[in-house]
PDB file of C-alpha atoms in Angstrom:
ATOM      1  CA  MET A  28      -2.131 -28.578  64.615  1.00 59.00           C
ATOM      2  CA  LYS A  29      -1.908 -28.998  68.386  1.00 56.00           C
ATOM      3  CA  LYS A  30      -1.529 -25.628  68.767  1.00 53.00           C
ATOM      4  CA  THR A  31      -4.715 -24.623  66.571  1.00 52.00           C
ATOM      5  CA  PHE A  32      -6.518 -27.037  68.503  1.00 47.00           C
ATOM      6  CA  ILE A  33      -5.487 -25.837  71.862  1.00 52.00           C
ATOM      7  CA  LEU A  34      -6.182 -21.799  70.504  1.00 48.00           C
ATOM      8  CA  SER A  35      -9.625 -22.793  69.344  1.00 54.00           C
ATOM      9  CA  LEU A  36     -10.380 -24.666  72.942  1.00 49.00           C
ATOM     10  CA  LEU A  37      -9.132 -21.775  74.464  1.00 48.00           C
ATOM     11  CA  PHE A  38     -11.240 -19.083  72.814  1.00 48.00           C
ATOM     12  CA  CYS A  39     -14.295 -21.478  73.161  1.00 47.00           C
ATOM     13  CA  PHE A  40     -13.795 -21.417  76.635  1.00 45.00           C
ATOM     14  CA  LEU A  41     -13.316 -17.786  76.957  1.00 42.00           C
ATOM     15  CA  PHE A  42     -16.311 -17.049  75.148  1.00 44.00           C
ATOM     16  CA  ILE A  43     -18.363 -19.217  77.062  1.00 44.00           C
ATOM     17  CA  LYS A  44     -16.997 -17.629  80.205  1.00 44.00           C
ATOM     18  CA  LEU A  45     -17.796 -14.121  78.922  1.00 40.00           C
ATOM     19  CA  GLY A  46     -21.611 -15.389  78.003  1.00 42.00           C
ATOM     20  CA  ILE A  47     -21.561 -16.436  82.056  1.00 37.00           C
ATOM     21  CA  THR A  48     -20.208 -13.334  83.533  1.00 34.00           C
ATOM     22  CA  GLN A  49     -22.262 -11.370  81.049  1.00 34.00           C
ATOM     23  CA  THR A  50     -25.485 -13.461  82.054  1.00 34.00           C
ATOM     24  CA  THR A  51     -24.625 -13.188  86.082  1.00 35.00           C
ATOM     25  CA  LYS A  52     -23.916  -9.602  85.788  1.00 39.00           C
ATOM     26  CA  SER A  53     -27.137  -8.662  84.426  1.00 38.00           C
ATOM     27  CA  ASN A  54     -28.759 -10.609  86.827  1.00 39.00           C
ATOM     28  CA  THR A  55     -31.387 -11.903  83.971  1.00 40.00           C
ATOM     29  CA  THR A  56     -30.843 -15.689  85.225  1.00 47.00           C
ATOM     30  CA  TYR A  57     -31.695 -14.682  88.914  1.00 62.00           C
ATOM     31  CA  ASN A  58     -34.294 -12.937  90.630  1.00 77.00           C
ATOM     32  CA  ILE A  59     -32.015 -10.706  92.861  1.00 83.00           C
ATOM     33  CA  THR A  60     -32.836  -7.369  93.904  1.00 86.00           C
ATOM     34  CA  THR A  61     -30.473  -4.923  96.295  1.00 86.00           C
ATOM     35  CA  LEU A  62     -32.555  -3.111  98.477  1.00 89.00           C
ATOM     36  CA  SER A  63     -32.614  -1.084 101.846  1.00 90.00           C
ATOM     37  CA  ILE A  64     -33.889  -3.054 104.921  1.00 90.00           C
ATOM     38  CA  ALA A  65     -36.934  -0.678 105.082  1.00 91.00           C
ATOM     39  CA  ALA A  66     -37.700  -1.634 101.407  1.00 93.00           C
ATOM     40  CA  LEU A  67     -37.576  -5.168 102.119  1.00 94.00           C
ATOM     41  CA  LYS A  68     -39.487  -4.626 105.240  1.00 94.00           C
ATOM     42  CA  ASP A  69     -42.373  -2.802 102.718  1.00 95.00           C
ATOM     43  CA  LYS A  70     -42.030  -5.814 100.240  1.00 95.00           C
ATOM     44  CA  ILE A  71     -42.678  -8.213 103.063  1.00 95.00           C
ATOM     45  CA  ALA A  72     -45.826  -6.576 104.440  1.00 95.00           C
ATOM     46  CA  PHE A  73     -47.226  -5.942 100.822  1.00 95.00           C
ATOM     47  CA  SER A  74     -46.956  -9.695  99.743  1.00 95.00           C
ATOM     48  CA  LYS A  75     -50.734 -10.997  99.704  1.00 94.00           C
ATOM     49  CA  LYS A  76     -49.569 -14.700 100.268  1.00 94.00           C
ATOM     50  CA  ASP A  77     -50.844 -16.300 102.860  1.00 95.00           C
ATOM     51  CA  PHE A  78     -47.358 -16.995 104.218  1.00 96.00           C
ATOM     52  CA  LYS A  79     -44.009 -14.966 103.833  1.00 96.00           C
ATOM     53  CA  ILE A  80     -41.123 -16.871 104.858  1.00 96.00           C
ATOM     54  CA  VAL A  81     -37.821 -14.595 105.256  1.00 96.00           C
ATOM     55  CA  TYR A  82     -34.707 -16.812 104.845  1.00 94.00           C
ATOM     56  CA  LEU A  83     -31.647 -15.638 106.227  1.00 91.00           C
ATOM     57  CA  PHE A  84     -28.768 -16.659 103.806  1.00 90.00           C
ATOM     58  CA  LYS A  85     -25.050 -16.164 104.077  1.00 86.00           C
ATOM     59  CA  GLN A  86     -23.249 -18.381 101.452  1.00 83.00           C
ATOM     60  CA  TYR A  87     -20.029 -19.280 103.492  1.00 84.00           C
ATOM     61  CA  CYS A  88     -21.939 -20.182 106.501  1.00 84.00           C
ATOM     62  CA  SER A  89     -21.999 -23.995 106.873  1.00 85.00           C
ATOM     63  CA  ALA A  90     -25.484 -24.255 108.344  1.00 85.00           C
ATOM     64  CA  THR A  91     -27.007 -22.609 105.178  1.00 86.00           C
ATOM     65  CA  GLN A  92     -24.681 -24.941 103.097  1.00 86.00           C
ATOM     66  CA  GLN A  93     -26.130 -27.820 105.025  1.00 88.00           C
ATOM     67  CA  GLY A  94     -29.413 -26.761 104.832  1.00 89.00           C
ATOM     68  CA  PHE A  95     -30.483 -24.471 101.382  1.00 90.00           C
ATOM     69  CA  PRO A  96     -30.212 -27.304  99.429  1.00 90.00           C
ATOM     70  CA  SER A  97     -33.199 -28.774 101.076  1.00 91.00           C
ATOM     71  CA  VAL A  98     -35.013 -25.246 101.077  1.00 91.00           C
ATOM     72  CA  ASP A  99     -34.323 -25.041  97.573  1.00 90.00           C
ATOM     73  CA  SER A 100     -35.763 -28.408  96.417  1.00 91.00           C
ATOM     74  CA  LEU A 101     -38.959 -27.565  98.624  1.00 92.00           C
ATOM     75  CA  TYR A 102     -39.511 -24.207  96.887  1.00 91.00           C
ATOM     76  CA  LYS A 103     -38.822 -25.735  93.640  1.00 89.00           C
ATOM     77  CA  GLN A 104     -41.265 -28.612  94.008  1.00 91.00           C
ATOM     78  CA  ALA A 105     -43.965 -26.602  95.864  1.00 90.00           C
ATOM     79  CA  THR A 106     -47.149 -26.972  94.064  1.00 85.00           C
ATOM     80  CA  GLN A 107     -49.215 -24.839  95.945  1.00 81.00           C
ATOM     81  CA  HIS A 108     -47.838 -21.098  95.943  1.00 82.00           C
ATOM     82  CA  ASN A 109     -49.426 -19.711  98.819  1.00 91.00           C
ATOM     83  CA  PHE A 110     -46.281 -18.644 100.224  1.00 94.00           C
ATOM     84  CA  GLU A 111     -43.530 -15.880  99.275  1.00 94.00           C
ATOM     85  CA  LEU A 112     -40.446 -16.848  99.659  1.00 93.00           C
ATOM     86  CA  PHE A 113     -37.573 -14.002 100.874  1.00 94.00           C
ATOM     87  CA  VAL A 114     -33.941 -15.244 100.835  1.00 93.00           C
ATOM     88  CA  VAL A 115     -32.085 -12.227 102.526  1.00 92.00           C
ATOM     89  CA  THR A 116     -28.281 -11.927 102.367  1.00 87.00           C
ATOM     90  CA  THR A 117     -25.953  -9.268 103.655  1.00 81.00           C
ATOM     91  CA  ASN A 118     -23.264  -9.791 101.506  1.00 73.00           C
ATOM     92  CA  PRO A 119     -21.107  -6.654 100.890  1.00 70.00           C
ATOM     93  CA  LYS A 120     -21.092  -5.237  97.290  1.00 69.00           C
ATOM     94  CA  LYS A 121     -17.314  -6.388  97.236  1.00 71.00           C
ATOM     95  CA  LYS A 122     -18.558 -10.164  97.313  1.00 76.00           C
ATOM     96  CA  GLN A 123     -21.692  -9.933  95.106  1.00 76.00           C
ATOM     97  CA  GLU A 124     -19.769 -11.197  92.435  1.00 80.00           C
ATOM     98  CA  GLU A 125     -19.065 -14.601  94.338  1.00 83.00           C
ATOM     99  CA  LEU A 126     -22.532 -14.859  95.497  1.00 83.00           C
ATOM    100  CA  LEU A 127     -23.642 -14.295  91.395  1.00 82.00           C
ATOM    101  CA  ASP A 128     -21.193 -17.557  90.914  1.00 84.00           C
ATOM    102  CA  HIS A 129     -22.258 -19.558  93.903  1.00 82.00           C
ATOM    103  CA  LEU A 130     -26.060 -19.177  92.796  1.00 83.00           C
ATOM    104  CA  PHE A 131     -24.905 -20.426  89.153  1.00 82.00           C
ATOM    105  CA  PHE A 132     -23.014 -23.132  90.225  1.00 82.00           C
ATOM    106  CA  ASN A 133     -25.850 -24.484  92.571  1.00 81.00           C
ATOM    107  CA  ASN A 134     -28.645 -23.707  90.112  1.00 83.00           C
ATOM    108  CA  TYR A 135     -30.320 -21.675  92.415  1.00 84.00           C
ATOM    109  CA  SER A 136     -33.248 -19.682  90.997  1.00 77.00           C
ATOM    110  CA  GLU A 137     -35.249 -18.315  94.482  1.00 79.00           C
ATOM    111  CA  PRO A 138     -36.013 -15.030  95.132  1.00 84.00           C
ATOM    112  CA  PHE A 139     -32.636 -13.241  96.347  1.00 88.00           C
ATOM    113  CA  TYR A 140     -32.655 -10.060  98.223  1.00 90.00           C
ATOM    114  CA  ILE A 141     -29.426  -8.337  98.859  1.00 86.00           C
ATOM    115  CA  ILE A 142     -29.726  -5.872 101.869  1.00 87.00           C
ATOM    116  CA  ASP A 143     -27.378  -2.573 101.040  1.00 81.00           C
ATOM    117  CA  ASP A 144     -27.858  -0.865 104.316  1.00 70.00           C
ATOM    118  CA  SER A 145     -24.461  -0.854 106.179  1.00 66.00           C
ATOM    119  CA  PHE A 146     -23.805  -0.634 109.539  1.00 60.00           C
ATOM    120  CA  PHE A 147     -20.332  -0.982 111.313  1.00 55.00           C
ATOM    121  CA  LEU A 148     -21.306  -3.148 114.154  1.00 57.00           C
ATOM    122  CA  ASN A 149     -24.239  -6.336 114.622  1.00 67.00           C
ATOM    123  CA  PHE A 150     -25.700  -5.697 111.098  1.00 74.00           C
ATOM    124  CA  HIS A 151     -27.158  -9.185 111.683  1.00 76.00           C
ATOM    125  CA  SER A 152     -29.211  -8.424 114.587  1.00 81.00           C
ATOM    126  CA  LYS A 153     -30.253  -5.227 113.161  1.00 83.00           C
ATOM    127  CA  LEU A 154     -31.656  -6.695 110.402  1.00 86.00           C
ATOM    128  CA  ILE A 155     -33.448  -9.314 112.488  1.00 89.00           C
ATOM    129  CA  LYS A 156     -34.725  -6.363 114.564  1.00 89.00           C
ATOM    130  CA  ALA A 157     -36.037  -4.443 111.679  1.00 88.00           C
ATOM    131  CA  ILE A 158     -37.789  -6.878 110.212  1.00 91.00           C
ATOM    132  CA  CYS A 159     -39.154  -8.725 113.058  1.00 92.00           C
ATOM    133  CA  GLU A 160     -39.399  -6.630 116.395  1.00 90.00           C
ATOM    134  CA  THR A 161     -40.712  -9.769 118.473  1.00 91.00           C
ATOM    135  CA  CYS A 162     -37.767 -12.248 117.137  1.00 91.00           C
ATOM    136  CA  ASN A 163     -35.196 -13.063 119.611  1.00 88.00           C
ATOM    137  CA  HIS A 164     -32.232 -11.730 117.348  1.00 86.00           C
ATOM    138  CA  LYS A 165     -29.882 -13.061 119.884  1.00 87.00           C
ATOM    139  CA  ASP A 166     -30.786 -16.910 119.130  1.00 91.00           C
ATOM    140  CA  MET A 167     -31.211 -16.334 115.536  1.00 91.00           C
ATOM    141  CA  GLY A 168     -28.037 -16.811 112.809  1.00 85.00           C
ATOM    142  CA  TYR A 169     -27.977 -17.607 109.163  1.00 84.00           C
ATOM    143  CA  THR A 170     -29.856 -20.184 107.836  1.00 86.00           C
ATOM    144  CA  ASP A 171     -32.697 -19.430 110.342  1.00 92.00           C
ATOM    145  CA  PHE A 172     -36.343 -17.696 109.115  1.00 95.00           C
ATOM    146  CA  MET A 173     -39.352 -16.109 110.133  1.00 96.00           C
ATOM    147  CA  ILE A 174     -42.513 -16.897 109.135  1.00 97.00           C
ATOM    148  CA  PHE A 175     -45.422 -14.289 108.896  1.00 97.00           C
ATOM    149  CA  GLY A 176     -49.089 -14.555 108.040  1.00 96.00           C
ATOM    150  CA  LYS A 177     -51.359 -13.056 105.449  1.00 94.00           C
ATOM    151  CA  ASP A 178     -52.049 -10.368 108.238  1.00 95.00           C
ATOM    152  CA  ASN A 179     -48.230  -9.865 108.824  1.00 94.00           C
ATOM    153  CA  GLN A 180     -48.257 -11.243 112.096  1.00 95.00           C
ATOM    154  CA  LEU A 181     -45.330 -13.125 113.248  1.00 96.00           C
ATOM    155  CA  ILE A 182     -46.410 -17.111 113.235  1.00 96.00           C
ATOM    156  CA  LEU A 183     -43.001 -18.541 114.221  1.00 96.00           C
ATOM    157  CA  HIS A 184     -39.092 -18.083 114.285  1.00 95.00           C
ATOM    158  CA  THR A 185     -36.266 -20.520 114.003  1.00 95.00           C
ATOM    159  CA  THR A 186     -33.362 -20.168 116.236  1.00 93.00           C
ATOM    160  CA  TYR A 187     -29.564 -21.443 115.729  1.00 88.00           C
ATOM    161  CA  GLN A 188     -30.415 -24.141 118.625  1.00 92.00           C
ATOM    162  CA  GLN A 189     -32.640 -26.036 116.080  1.00 93.00           C
ATOM    163  CA  SER A 190     -31.341 -28.524 113.757  1.00 91.00           C
ATOM    164  CA  VAL A 191     -31.238 -28.274 110.098  1.00 89.00           C
ATOM    165  CA  GLU A 192     -33.640 -31.012 109.963  1.00 92.00           C
ATOM    166  CA  GLU A 193     -35.910 -29.176 112.465  1.00 94.00           C
ATOM    167  CA  HIS A 194     -36.010 -26.237 110.409  1.00 92.00           C
ATOM    168  CA  ILE A 195     -36.931 -28.280 107.071  1.00 93.00           C
ATOM    169  CA  ALA A 196     -39.612 -30.294 108.882  1.00 94.00           C
ATOM    170  CA  ILE A 197     -40.985 -26.789 109.857  1.00 95.00           C
ATOM    171  CA  LEU A 198     -40.839 -25.360 106.278  1.00 93.00           C
ATOM    172  CA  LYS A 199     -42.288 -28.394 104.842  1.00 93.00           C
ATOM    173  CA  THR A 200     -45.676 -27.529 106.857  1.00 92.00           C
ATOM    174  CA  TYR A 201     -45.799 -24.136 105.016  1.00 93.00           C
ATOM    175  CA  ILE A 202     -44.084 -24.587 101.700  1.00 90.00           C
ATOM    176  CA  LYS A 203     -46.526 -27.027  99.770  1.00 84.00           C
TER     177      LYS A 203
END
C-alpha cells in the first residue's frame, strides 16, 4: 500500500513538472521575446507611450535581486499605462531555461526581451551604447535603466552609484 501511494505521488509530481516545463518552454505564461539589439531599438522607437523604460536585468546580479521585486510591484500596481517597460537581459541561450524557471518561481509577468546578439567582449556596454548613444555606459550596470520620452529623447538614465531606493523613487514618478 505504501509503495502504491509513493508511486502515485511520484507520478503526480512528474506530471506537474512536465506541465510546468511545457508551459515555460512554450512561453505561454510570459511575454518573452528573443531579438537582436537593432530590433529592440526599433521596438523602443516605435512605441507610442509617453515614457519608455528600458530596464537592464540580470538574474544573478545581487542589485537586480534586491531591486527588481519593487519594479515588478510597481508594474503590477500601475493604474495608468502611459509607459512601456522593456526588461532587457543578455542571458545566453544555455541559461534561458534557468531564466524561465526564475520568472516562474518569482511570479514575474513583465515583458522580457532576451538579446540574441553575441559579442566576445563588453557586451553589456555595447548593448547600452546601441540603445542610448548619450548614456554613460561606463557608470551603468545591471538594474540600471533608461527612460525615453514619447519623442524618443533620453530623459534620464541611472547609474550604479545610485541606490536601489533612489532607482525606485525615480521609477515611481514615471510608473503610475
